[in-house]
Coordinates of C-alpha atoms and ligand atoms in Angstrom, one line a residue:
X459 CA 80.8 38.8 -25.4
X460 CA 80.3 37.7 -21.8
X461 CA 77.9 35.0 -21.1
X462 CA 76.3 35.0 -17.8
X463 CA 77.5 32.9 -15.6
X464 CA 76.3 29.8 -13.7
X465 CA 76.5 31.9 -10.2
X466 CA 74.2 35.0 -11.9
X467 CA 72.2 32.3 -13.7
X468 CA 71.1 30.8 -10.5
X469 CA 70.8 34.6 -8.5
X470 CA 68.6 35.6 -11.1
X471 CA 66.4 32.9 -11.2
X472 CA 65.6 33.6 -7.5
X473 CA 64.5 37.4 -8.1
X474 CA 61.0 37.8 -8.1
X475 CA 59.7 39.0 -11.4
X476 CA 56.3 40.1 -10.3
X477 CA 54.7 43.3 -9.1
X478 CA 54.7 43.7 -5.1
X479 CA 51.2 44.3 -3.9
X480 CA 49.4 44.1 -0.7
X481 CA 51.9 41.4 0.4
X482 CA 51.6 38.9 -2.8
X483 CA 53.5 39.1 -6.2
X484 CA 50.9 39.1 -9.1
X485 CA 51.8 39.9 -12.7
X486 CA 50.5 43.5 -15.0
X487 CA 47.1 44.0 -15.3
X488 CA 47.3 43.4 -18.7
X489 CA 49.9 40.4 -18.5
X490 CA 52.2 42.6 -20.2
X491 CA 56.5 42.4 -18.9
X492 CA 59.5 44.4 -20.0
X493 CA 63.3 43.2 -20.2
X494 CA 65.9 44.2 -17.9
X495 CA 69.6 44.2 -19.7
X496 CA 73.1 43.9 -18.7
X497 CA 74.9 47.4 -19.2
X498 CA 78.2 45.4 -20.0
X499 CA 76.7 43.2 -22.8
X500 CA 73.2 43.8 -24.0
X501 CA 72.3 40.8 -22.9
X502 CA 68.9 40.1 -21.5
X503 CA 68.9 39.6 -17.8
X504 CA 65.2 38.8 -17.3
X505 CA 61.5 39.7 -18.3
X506 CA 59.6 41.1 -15.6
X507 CA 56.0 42.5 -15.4
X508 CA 55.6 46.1 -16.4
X509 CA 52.9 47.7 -14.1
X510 CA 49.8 49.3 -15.5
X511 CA 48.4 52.3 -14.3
X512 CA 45.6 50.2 -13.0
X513 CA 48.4 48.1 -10.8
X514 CA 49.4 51.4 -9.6
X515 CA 45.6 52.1 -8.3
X516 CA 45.8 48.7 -7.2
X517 CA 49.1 49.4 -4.7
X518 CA 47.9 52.5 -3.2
X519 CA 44.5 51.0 -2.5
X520 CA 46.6 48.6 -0.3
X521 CA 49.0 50.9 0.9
X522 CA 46.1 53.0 2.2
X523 CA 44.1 50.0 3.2
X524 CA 47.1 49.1 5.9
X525 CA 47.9 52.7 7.0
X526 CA 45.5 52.6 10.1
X527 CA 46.7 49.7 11.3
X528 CA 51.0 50.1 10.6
X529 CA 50.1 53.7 12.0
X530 CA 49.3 52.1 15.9
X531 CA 51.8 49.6 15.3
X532 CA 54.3 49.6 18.3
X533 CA 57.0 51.5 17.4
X534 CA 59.5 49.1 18.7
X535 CA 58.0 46.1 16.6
X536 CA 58.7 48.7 13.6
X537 CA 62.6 49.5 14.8
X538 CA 62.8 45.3 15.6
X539 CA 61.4 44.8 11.9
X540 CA 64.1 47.4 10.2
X541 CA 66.8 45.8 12.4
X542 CA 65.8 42.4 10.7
X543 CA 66.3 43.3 7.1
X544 CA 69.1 44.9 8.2
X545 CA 70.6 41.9 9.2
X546 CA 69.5 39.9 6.2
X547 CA 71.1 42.6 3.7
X548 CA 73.9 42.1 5.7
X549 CA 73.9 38.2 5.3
X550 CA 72.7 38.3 1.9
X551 CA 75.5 41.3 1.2
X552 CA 77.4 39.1 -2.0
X553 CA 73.9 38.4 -3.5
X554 CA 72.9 42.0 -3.8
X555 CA 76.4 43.0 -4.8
X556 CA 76.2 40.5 -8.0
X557 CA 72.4 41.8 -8.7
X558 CA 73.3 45.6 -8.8
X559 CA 76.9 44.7 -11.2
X560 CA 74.6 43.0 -13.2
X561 CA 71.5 45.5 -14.0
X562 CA 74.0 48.7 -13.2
X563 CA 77.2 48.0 -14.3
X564 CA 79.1 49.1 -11.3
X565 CA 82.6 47.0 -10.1
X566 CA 81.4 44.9 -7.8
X567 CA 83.6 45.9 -5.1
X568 CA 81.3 49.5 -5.4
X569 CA 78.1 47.4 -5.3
X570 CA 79.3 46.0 -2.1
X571 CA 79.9 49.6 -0.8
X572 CA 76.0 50.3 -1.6
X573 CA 75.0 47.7 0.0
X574 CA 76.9 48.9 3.3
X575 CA 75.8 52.1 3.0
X576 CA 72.3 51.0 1.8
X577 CA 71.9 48.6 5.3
X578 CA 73.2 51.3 7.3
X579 CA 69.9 53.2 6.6
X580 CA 68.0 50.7 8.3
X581 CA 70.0 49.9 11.2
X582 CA 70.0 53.8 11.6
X583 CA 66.4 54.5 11.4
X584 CA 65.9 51.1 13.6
X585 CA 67.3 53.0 15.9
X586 CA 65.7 56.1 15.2
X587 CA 62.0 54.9 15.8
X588 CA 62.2 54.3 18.9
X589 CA 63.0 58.1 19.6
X590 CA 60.0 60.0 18.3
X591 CA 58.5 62.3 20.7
X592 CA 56.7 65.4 21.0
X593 CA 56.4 68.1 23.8
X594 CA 54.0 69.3 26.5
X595 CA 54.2 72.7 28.0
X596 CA 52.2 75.4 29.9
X597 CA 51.1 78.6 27.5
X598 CA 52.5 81.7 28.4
X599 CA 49.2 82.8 30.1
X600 CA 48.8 80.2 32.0
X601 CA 45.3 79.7 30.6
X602 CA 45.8 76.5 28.8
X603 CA 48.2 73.6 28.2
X604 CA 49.8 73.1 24.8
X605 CA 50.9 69.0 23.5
X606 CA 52.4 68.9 20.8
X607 CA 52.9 64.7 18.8
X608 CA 54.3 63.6 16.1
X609 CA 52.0 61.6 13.1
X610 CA 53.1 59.4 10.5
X611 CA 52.1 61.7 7.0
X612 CA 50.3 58.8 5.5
X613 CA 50.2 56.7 2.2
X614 CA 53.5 57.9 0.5
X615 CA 55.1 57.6 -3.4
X616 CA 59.0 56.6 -3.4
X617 CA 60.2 57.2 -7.6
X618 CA 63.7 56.3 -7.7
X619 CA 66.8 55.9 -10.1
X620 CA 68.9 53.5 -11.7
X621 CA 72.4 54.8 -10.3
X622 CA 72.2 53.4 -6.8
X623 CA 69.2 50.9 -7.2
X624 CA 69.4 49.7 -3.4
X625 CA 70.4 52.6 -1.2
X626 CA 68.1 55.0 -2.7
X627 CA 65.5 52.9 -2.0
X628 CA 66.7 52.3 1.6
X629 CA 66.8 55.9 2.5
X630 CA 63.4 56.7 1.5
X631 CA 61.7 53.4 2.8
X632 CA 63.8 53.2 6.2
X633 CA 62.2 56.4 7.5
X634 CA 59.0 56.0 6.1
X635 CA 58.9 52.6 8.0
X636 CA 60.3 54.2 11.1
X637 CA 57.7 56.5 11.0
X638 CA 54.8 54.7 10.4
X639 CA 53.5 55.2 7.0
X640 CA 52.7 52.6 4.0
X641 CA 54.1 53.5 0.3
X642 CA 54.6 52.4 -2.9
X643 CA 57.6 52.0 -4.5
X644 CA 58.3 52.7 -8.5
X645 CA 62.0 52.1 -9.0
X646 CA 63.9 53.2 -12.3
X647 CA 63.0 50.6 -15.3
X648 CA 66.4 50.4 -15.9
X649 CA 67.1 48.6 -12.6
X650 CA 63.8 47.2 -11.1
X651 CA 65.4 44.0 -9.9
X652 CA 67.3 45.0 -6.5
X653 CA 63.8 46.6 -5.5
X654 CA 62.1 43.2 -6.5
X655 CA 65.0 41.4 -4.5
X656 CA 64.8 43.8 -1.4
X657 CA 61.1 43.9 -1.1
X658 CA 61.2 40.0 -0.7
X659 CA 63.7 40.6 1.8
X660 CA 61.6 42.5 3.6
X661 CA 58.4 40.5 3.5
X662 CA 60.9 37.8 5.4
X663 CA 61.9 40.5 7.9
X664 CA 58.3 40.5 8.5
X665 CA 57.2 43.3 7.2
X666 CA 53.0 43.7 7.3
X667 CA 50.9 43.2 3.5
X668 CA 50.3 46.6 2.2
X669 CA 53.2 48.3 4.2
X670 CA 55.8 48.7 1.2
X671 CA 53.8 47.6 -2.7
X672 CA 56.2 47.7 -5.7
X673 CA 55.2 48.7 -9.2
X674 CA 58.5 48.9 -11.8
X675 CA 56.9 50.1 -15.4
X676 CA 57.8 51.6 -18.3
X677 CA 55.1 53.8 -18.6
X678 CA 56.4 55.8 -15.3
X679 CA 54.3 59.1 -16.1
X680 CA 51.2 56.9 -16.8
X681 CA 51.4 55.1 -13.9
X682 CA 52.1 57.5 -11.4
X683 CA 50.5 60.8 -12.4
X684 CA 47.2 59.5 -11.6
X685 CA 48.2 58.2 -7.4
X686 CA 49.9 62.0 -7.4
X687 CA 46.5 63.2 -8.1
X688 CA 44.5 60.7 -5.6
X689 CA 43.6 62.6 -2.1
X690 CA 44.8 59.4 -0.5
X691 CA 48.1 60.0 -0.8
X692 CA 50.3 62.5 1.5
X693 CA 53.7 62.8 0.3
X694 CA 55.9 61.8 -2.9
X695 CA 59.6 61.4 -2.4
X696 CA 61.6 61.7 -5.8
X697 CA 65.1 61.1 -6.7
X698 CA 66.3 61.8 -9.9
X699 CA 67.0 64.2 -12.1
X700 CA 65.9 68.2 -11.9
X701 CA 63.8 68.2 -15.1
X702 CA 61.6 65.1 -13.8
X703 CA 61.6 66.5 -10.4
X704 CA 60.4 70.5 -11.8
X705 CA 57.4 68.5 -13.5
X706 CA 56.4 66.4 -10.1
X707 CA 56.7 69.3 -8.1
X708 CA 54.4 71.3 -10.4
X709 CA 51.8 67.9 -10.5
X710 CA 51.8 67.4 -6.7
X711 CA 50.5 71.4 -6.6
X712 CA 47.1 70.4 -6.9
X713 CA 46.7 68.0 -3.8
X714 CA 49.4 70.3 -2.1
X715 CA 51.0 67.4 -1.4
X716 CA 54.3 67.0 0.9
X717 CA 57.1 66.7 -1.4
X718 CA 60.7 65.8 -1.0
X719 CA 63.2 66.0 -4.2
X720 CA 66.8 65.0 -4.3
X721 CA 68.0 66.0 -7.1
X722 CA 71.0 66.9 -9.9
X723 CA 74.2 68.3 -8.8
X724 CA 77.1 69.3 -10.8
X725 CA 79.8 69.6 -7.4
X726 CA 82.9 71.8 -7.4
X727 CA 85.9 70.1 -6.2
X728 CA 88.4 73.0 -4.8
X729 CA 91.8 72.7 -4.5
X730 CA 93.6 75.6 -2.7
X731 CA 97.1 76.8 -3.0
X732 CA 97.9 75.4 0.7
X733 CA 96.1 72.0 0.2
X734 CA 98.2 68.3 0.6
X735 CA 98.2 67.5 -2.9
X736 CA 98.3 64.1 -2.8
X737 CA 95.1 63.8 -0.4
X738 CA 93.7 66.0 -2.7
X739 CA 93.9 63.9 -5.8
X740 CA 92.8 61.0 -3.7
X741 CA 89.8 62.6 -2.8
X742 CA 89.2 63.3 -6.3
X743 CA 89.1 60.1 -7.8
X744 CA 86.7 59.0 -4.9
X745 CA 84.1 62.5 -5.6
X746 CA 84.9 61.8 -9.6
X747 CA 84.8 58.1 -9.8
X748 CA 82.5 57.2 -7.6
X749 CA 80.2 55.0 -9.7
X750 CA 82.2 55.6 -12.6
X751 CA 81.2 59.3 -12.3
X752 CA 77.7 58.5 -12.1
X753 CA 76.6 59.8 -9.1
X754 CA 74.6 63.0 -8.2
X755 CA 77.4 63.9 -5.4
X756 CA 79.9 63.5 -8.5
X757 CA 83.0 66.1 -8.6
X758 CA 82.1 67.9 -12.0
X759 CA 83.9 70.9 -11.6
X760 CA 87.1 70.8 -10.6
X761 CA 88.7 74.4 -9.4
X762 CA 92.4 73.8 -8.4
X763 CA 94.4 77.0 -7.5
X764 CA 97.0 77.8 -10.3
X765 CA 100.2 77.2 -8.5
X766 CA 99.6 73.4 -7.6
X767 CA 97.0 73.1 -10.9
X768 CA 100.5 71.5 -12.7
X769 CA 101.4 68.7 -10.4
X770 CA 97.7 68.3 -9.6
X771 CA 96.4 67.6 -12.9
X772 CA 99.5 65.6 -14.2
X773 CA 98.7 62.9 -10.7
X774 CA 95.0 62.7 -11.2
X775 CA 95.7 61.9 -15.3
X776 CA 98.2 59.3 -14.0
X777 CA 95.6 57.7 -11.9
X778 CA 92.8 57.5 -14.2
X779 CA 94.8 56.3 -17.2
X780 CA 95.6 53.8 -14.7
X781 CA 91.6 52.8 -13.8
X782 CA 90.8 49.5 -16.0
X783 CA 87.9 49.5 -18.0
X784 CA 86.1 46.4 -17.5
X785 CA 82.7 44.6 -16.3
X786 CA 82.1 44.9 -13.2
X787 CA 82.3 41.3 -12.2
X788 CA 85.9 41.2 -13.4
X789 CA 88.1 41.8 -10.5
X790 CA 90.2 44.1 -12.4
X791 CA 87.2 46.3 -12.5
X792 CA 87.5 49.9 -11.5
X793 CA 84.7 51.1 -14.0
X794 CA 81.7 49.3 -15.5
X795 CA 80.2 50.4 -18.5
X796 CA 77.4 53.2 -18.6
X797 CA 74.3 52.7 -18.0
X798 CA 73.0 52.7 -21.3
X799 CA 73.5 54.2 -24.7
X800 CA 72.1 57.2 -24.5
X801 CA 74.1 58.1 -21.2
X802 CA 76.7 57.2 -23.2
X803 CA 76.3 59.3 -25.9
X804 CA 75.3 62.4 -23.6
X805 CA 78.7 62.2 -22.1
X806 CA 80.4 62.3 -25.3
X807 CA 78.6 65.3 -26.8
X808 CA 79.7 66.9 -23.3
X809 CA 83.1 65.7 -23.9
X810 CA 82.8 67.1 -27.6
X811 CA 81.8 70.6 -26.9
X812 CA 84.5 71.0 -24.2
X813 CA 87.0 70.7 -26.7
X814 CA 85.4 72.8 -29.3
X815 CA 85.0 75.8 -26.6
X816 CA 88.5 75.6 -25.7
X817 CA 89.3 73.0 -23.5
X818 CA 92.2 70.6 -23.8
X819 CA 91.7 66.7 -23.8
X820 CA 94.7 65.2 -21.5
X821 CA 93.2 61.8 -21.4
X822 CA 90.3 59.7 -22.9
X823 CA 87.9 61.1 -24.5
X824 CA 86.3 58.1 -26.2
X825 CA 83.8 55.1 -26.0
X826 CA 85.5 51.8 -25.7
X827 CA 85.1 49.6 -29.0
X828 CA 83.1 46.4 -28.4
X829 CA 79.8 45.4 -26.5
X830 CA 78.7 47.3 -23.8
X831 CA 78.2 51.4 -22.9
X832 CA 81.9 51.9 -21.7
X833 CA 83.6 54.9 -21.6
X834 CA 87.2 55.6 -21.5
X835 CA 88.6 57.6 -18.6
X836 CA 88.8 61.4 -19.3
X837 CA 90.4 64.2 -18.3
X838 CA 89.3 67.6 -20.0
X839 CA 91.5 70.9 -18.6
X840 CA 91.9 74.7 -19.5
X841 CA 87.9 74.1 -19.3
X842 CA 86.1 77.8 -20.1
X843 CA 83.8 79.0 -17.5
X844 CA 81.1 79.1 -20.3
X845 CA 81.5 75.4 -21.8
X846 CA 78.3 73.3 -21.5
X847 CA 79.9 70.7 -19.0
X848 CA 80.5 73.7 -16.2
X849 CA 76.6 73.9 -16.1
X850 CA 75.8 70.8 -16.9
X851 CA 75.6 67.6 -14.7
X852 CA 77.9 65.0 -16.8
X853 CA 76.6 61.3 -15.5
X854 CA 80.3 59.7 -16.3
X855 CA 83.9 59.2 -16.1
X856 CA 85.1 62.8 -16.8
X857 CA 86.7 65.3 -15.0
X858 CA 86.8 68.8 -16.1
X859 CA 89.6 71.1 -14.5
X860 CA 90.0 74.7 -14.2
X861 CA 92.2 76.8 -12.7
X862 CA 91.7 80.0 -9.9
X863 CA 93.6 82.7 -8.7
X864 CA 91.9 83.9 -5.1
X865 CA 89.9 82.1 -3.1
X866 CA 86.9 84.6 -4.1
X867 CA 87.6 83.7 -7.5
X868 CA 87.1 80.5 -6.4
X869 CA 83.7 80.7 -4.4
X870 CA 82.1 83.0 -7.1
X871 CA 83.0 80.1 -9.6
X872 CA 81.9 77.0 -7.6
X873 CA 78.2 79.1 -6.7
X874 CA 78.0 80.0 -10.7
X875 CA 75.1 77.0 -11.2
X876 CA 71.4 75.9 -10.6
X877 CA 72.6 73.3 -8.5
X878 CA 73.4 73.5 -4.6
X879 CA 73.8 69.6 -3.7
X880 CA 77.4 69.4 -2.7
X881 CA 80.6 70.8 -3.1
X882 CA 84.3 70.0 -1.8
X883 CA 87.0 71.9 -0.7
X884 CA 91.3 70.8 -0.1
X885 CA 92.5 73.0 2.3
X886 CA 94.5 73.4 5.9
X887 CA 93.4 76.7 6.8
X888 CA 90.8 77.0 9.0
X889 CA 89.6 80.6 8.7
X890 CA 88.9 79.6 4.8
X891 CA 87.2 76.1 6.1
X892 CA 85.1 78.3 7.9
X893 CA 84.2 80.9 5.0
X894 CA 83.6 77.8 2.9
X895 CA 81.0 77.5 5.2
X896 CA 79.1 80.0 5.4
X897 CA 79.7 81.5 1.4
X898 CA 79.0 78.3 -0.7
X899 CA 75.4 77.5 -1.6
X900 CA 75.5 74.0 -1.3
X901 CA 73.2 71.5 1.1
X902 CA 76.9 69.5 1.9
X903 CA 80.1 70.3 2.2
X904 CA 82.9 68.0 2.4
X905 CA 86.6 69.3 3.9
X906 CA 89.6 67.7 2.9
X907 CA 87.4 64.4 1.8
X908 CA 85.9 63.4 -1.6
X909 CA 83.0 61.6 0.4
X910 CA 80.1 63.0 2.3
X911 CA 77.1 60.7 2.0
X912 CA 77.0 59.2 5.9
X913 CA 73.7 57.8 7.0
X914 CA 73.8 59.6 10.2
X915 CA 73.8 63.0 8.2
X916 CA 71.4 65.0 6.7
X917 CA 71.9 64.4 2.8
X918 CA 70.3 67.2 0.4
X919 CA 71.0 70.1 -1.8
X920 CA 69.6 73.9 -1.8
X921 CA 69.1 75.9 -4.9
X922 CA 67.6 73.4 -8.2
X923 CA 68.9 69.9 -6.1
X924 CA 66.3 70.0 -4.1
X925 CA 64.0 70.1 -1.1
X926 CA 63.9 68.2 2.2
X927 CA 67.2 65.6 3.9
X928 CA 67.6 62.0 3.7
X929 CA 69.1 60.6 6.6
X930 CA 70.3 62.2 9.7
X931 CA 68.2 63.2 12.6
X932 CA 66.3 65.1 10.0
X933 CA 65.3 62.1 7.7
X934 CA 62.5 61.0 9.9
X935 CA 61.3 64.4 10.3
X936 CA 60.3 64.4 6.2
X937 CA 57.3 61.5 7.0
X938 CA 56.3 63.3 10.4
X939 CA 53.5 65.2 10.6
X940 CA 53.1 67.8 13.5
X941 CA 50.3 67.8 15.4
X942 CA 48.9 70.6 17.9
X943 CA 46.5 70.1 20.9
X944 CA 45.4 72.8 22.8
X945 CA 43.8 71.6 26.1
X946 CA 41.7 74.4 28.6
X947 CA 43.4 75.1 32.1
X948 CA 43.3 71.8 34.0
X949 CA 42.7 73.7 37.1
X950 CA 39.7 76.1 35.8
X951 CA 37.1 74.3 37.5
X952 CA 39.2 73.3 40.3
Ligands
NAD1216 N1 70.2 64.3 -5.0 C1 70.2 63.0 -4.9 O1 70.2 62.4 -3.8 C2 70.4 62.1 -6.1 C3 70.8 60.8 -5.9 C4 70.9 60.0 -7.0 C5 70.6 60.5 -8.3 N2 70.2 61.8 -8.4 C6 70.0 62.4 -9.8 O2 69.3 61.4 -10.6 C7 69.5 61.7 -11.9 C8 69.9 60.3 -12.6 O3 68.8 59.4 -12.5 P1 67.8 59.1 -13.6 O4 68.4 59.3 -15.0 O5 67.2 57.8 -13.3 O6 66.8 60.3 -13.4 P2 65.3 60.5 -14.0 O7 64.8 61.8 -13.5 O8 65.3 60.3 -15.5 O9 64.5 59.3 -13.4 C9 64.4 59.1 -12.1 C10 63.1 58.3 -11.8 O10 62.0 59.0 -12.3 C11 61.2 58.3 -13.1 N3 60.5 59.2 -14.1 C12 61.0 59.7 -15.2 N4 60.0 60.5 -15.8 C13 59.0 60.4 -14.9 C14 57.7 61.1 -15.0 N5 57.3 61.9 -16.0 N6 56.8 60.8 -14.0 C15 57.2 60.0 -12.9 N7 58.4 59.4 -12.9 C16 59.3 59.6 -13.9 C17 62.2 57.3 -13.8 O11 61.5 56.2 -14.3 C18 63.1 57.0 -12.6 O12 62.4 56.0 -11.7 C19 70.7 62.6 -12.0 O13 70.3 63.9 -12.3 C20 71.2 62.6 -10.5 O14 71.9 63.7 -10.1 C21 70.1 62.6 -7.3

């Protein structure tokens, strides 16, 4: 067994381990804490306080006590403020890296990749709130004139989840920040301690009391259910999976409240008959391995076209046998363990019924012996249209292959599921680019890359993945609020 180190020894003893709210740390209500463990070893990490749902009263009452006044707050001290943390993440890249390996389990080198992409979110919407603006025109009569402005939404709930601790939080409180409205933020329990870490951060870049309040618990229905049902609150932004978001949805009904939900996906990853093989296996292991396969934009499904399914399949096997198994802080590292056991076991019962519908195992296939949630590297093929893992999202090293024969084939196989978050598609011919396009039912689409999450974009799904972008032009529009005046003819009494 690993023992933690001197260097994550002294990072961890500089994480907060209260609850954020209104601008001070403070512990539970009740005094009560809950441990945060290291995927790779069991081991304890640290004991942190475990939020109440009268600490979760307690930060909205200050996120709505400080919306007024972060409201009329310039919008260029906002965009200076985002720009600050920006470039503290930046600085402090290495330290966030280590915390993420540590509570995640992801190789270290990926953590460092969140944290670039994580940053990016803030830098972008620095940028961003700067450009809000509304319009002014003349009715079509004549009879009056019509201004039309732009209002922050209000108070707003951020629930987010374990599998990218820092940049999910980013994207949701970047634009919310941008725009001019408070929140309160209840991370995953599994990973509470980059949120902890990056709301300090914040604080330092200057960020007002009351403007972001953290709450990690393990009582996350307890705790929240009640703010979804207080008036005070305007919007709830949820990532996570599509069974927890269904039920929010359904509880935010009663205060018709604003609602954005980023949720499961189970991607098809096609490979046509005239696509460059070898940039197409590349592309897989990034859309497959990504976070050792635990990542909502995950290739799950992967369609190659039966003439290049041979040489296709036999490269990718090569290259996962070839990814080493280890904890994240080893620089050997290519995939960390899973998150915890029951992930674990949830990609093994996938893995399991594969086989006993009919598909072949080429690779992998089991846990690793020893401490830790690690899973060996797995390649499942000859996959029936019908098996469990086609329709359901696998959160792990696997990747399931099937064969095609036309592209329509193809399209009507990649559209046969709930989700619509993203798909990808190995190809040179335009035409087909183009009907990929226009035929798939998918928020994203990704050509001849296995990577489309860009902070400039609008990230999202269609169908059961979701509601509303993160990101983009359109990620500031989700914590705007539209607002009509009507003004009588200047020149009636003229
Ligand atoms: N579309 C996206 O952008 C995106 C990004 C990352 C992850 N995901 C999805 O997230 C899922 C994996 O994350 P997860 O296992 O943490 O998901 P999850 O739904 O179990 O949990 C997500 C968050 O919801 C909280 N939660 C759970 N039950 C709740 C309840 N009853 N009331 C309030 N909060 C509750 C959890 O504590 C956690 O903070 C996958 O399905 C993945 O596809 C989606």
């Amino acid at each position: 067994m690993i023992i933690t180190t001197t260097i994550e020894k002294s990072l961890l003893a500089r994480i907060p381990t209260g609850l954020f709210i209104g601008g001070a740390w403070r512990p539970a209500a009740d005094g009560g804490t809950f441990e945060v463990h290291d995927p790779s070893t069991g081991e304890v990490l640290l004991a942190i306080a475990d939020a109440t749902p009268a600490d979760g009263a307690a930060a909205l009452d200050a996120a709505a006590a400080a919306q007024r006044g972060w409201a009329k707050t310039a919008p260029r001290v906002r965009a200076e403020i985002l720009r600050r943390a920006f470039e503290l993440l930046t600085t402090r890249a290495d330290d966030f890296a280590l915390l993420m390996t540590l509570e995640m389990g992801k190789p270290i080198a990926e953590a460092r990749g969140e944290v670039a992409y994580g940053a990016e979110f803030l830098r972008w919407f620095s940028e961003e709130t700067a450009r809000v603006s509304g319009r002014f025109s003349t009715s079509p009569d004549g009879n009056s004139r019509l201004l039309v402005t732009k209002r922050p939404v209000g108070p707003c709930l951020f629930i987010t989840p374990w599998n990218f601790p820092l940049a999910m939080a980013t994207r949701k409180i970047a634009p919310a920040i941008a725009a001019g409205c408070t929140m309160v933020l209840k991370p995953a329990a599994l990973t509470p301690l980059t949120a902890l870490f990056f709301a300090q951060l914040l604080q330092e870049a200057g960020l007002p009391e009351g403007v972001l309040n953290v709450v990690q618990t393990t009582r996350a229905g307890a705790v929240t259910a009640p703010l979804i049902k207080d008036p005070r609150l305007r919007k709830l932004s949820f990532t996570g999976s599509t069974e927890v978001g269904r039920r929010l949805i359904a509880d935010a009904a009663d205060q018709v409240l604003r609602v954005s939900m980023e949720l499961g996906g189970n991607a098809p990853f096609l490979v046509f008959d005239d696509a460059d093989v070898d940039k197409a296996v590349d592309g897989a292991m990034i859309a497959k391995m990504r976070n050792g396969g635990e990542a909502c934009t995950a290739a799950n499904r992967i369609l190659v076209h039966e003439s290049v399914a041979d040489e296709f399949t036999a490269r990718l096997v090569e290259r996962m046998r070839a990814h080493t198994v280890a904890r994240g802080t080893e620089p050997e590292s290519k995939i960390g363990p899973l998150v915890d056991e029951a992930t674990r076991a949830k990609v093994h019962e996938l893995v399991t019924a594969s086989v006993e519908a009919g598909a072949t195992l080429a690779l992998g296939g089991r846990a690793v012996d020893g401490a830790g949630y690690f899973y060996e590297p797995t390649v499942l093929t000859n996959v029936p249209a019908h098996a469990r893992i086609m329709h359901e999202e696998v959160f792990g090293p696997v990747a399931p292959i099937t064969t095609f024969t036309t592209e329509s084939d193809a399209i009507r196989l990649a559209n046969d599921t709930e989700f619509g978050l993203v798909a990808y598609a190995y190809t040179r011919d335009l035409n087909r680019t183009l009907r990929l396009a226009e035929e798939l039912e998918v928020g994203m689409l990704g050509i001849n890359t296995g990577i489309v999450s860009n902070p400039a974009a609008p990230f999202g799904g269609v169908k059961q993945s979701g509601l509303g972008r993160e990101g983009g032009l359109e990620g500031i529009e989700e914590y705007l609020e539209t607002r009509y005046v009507g003004i009588a003819d200047p020149f009636a009494d003229a």
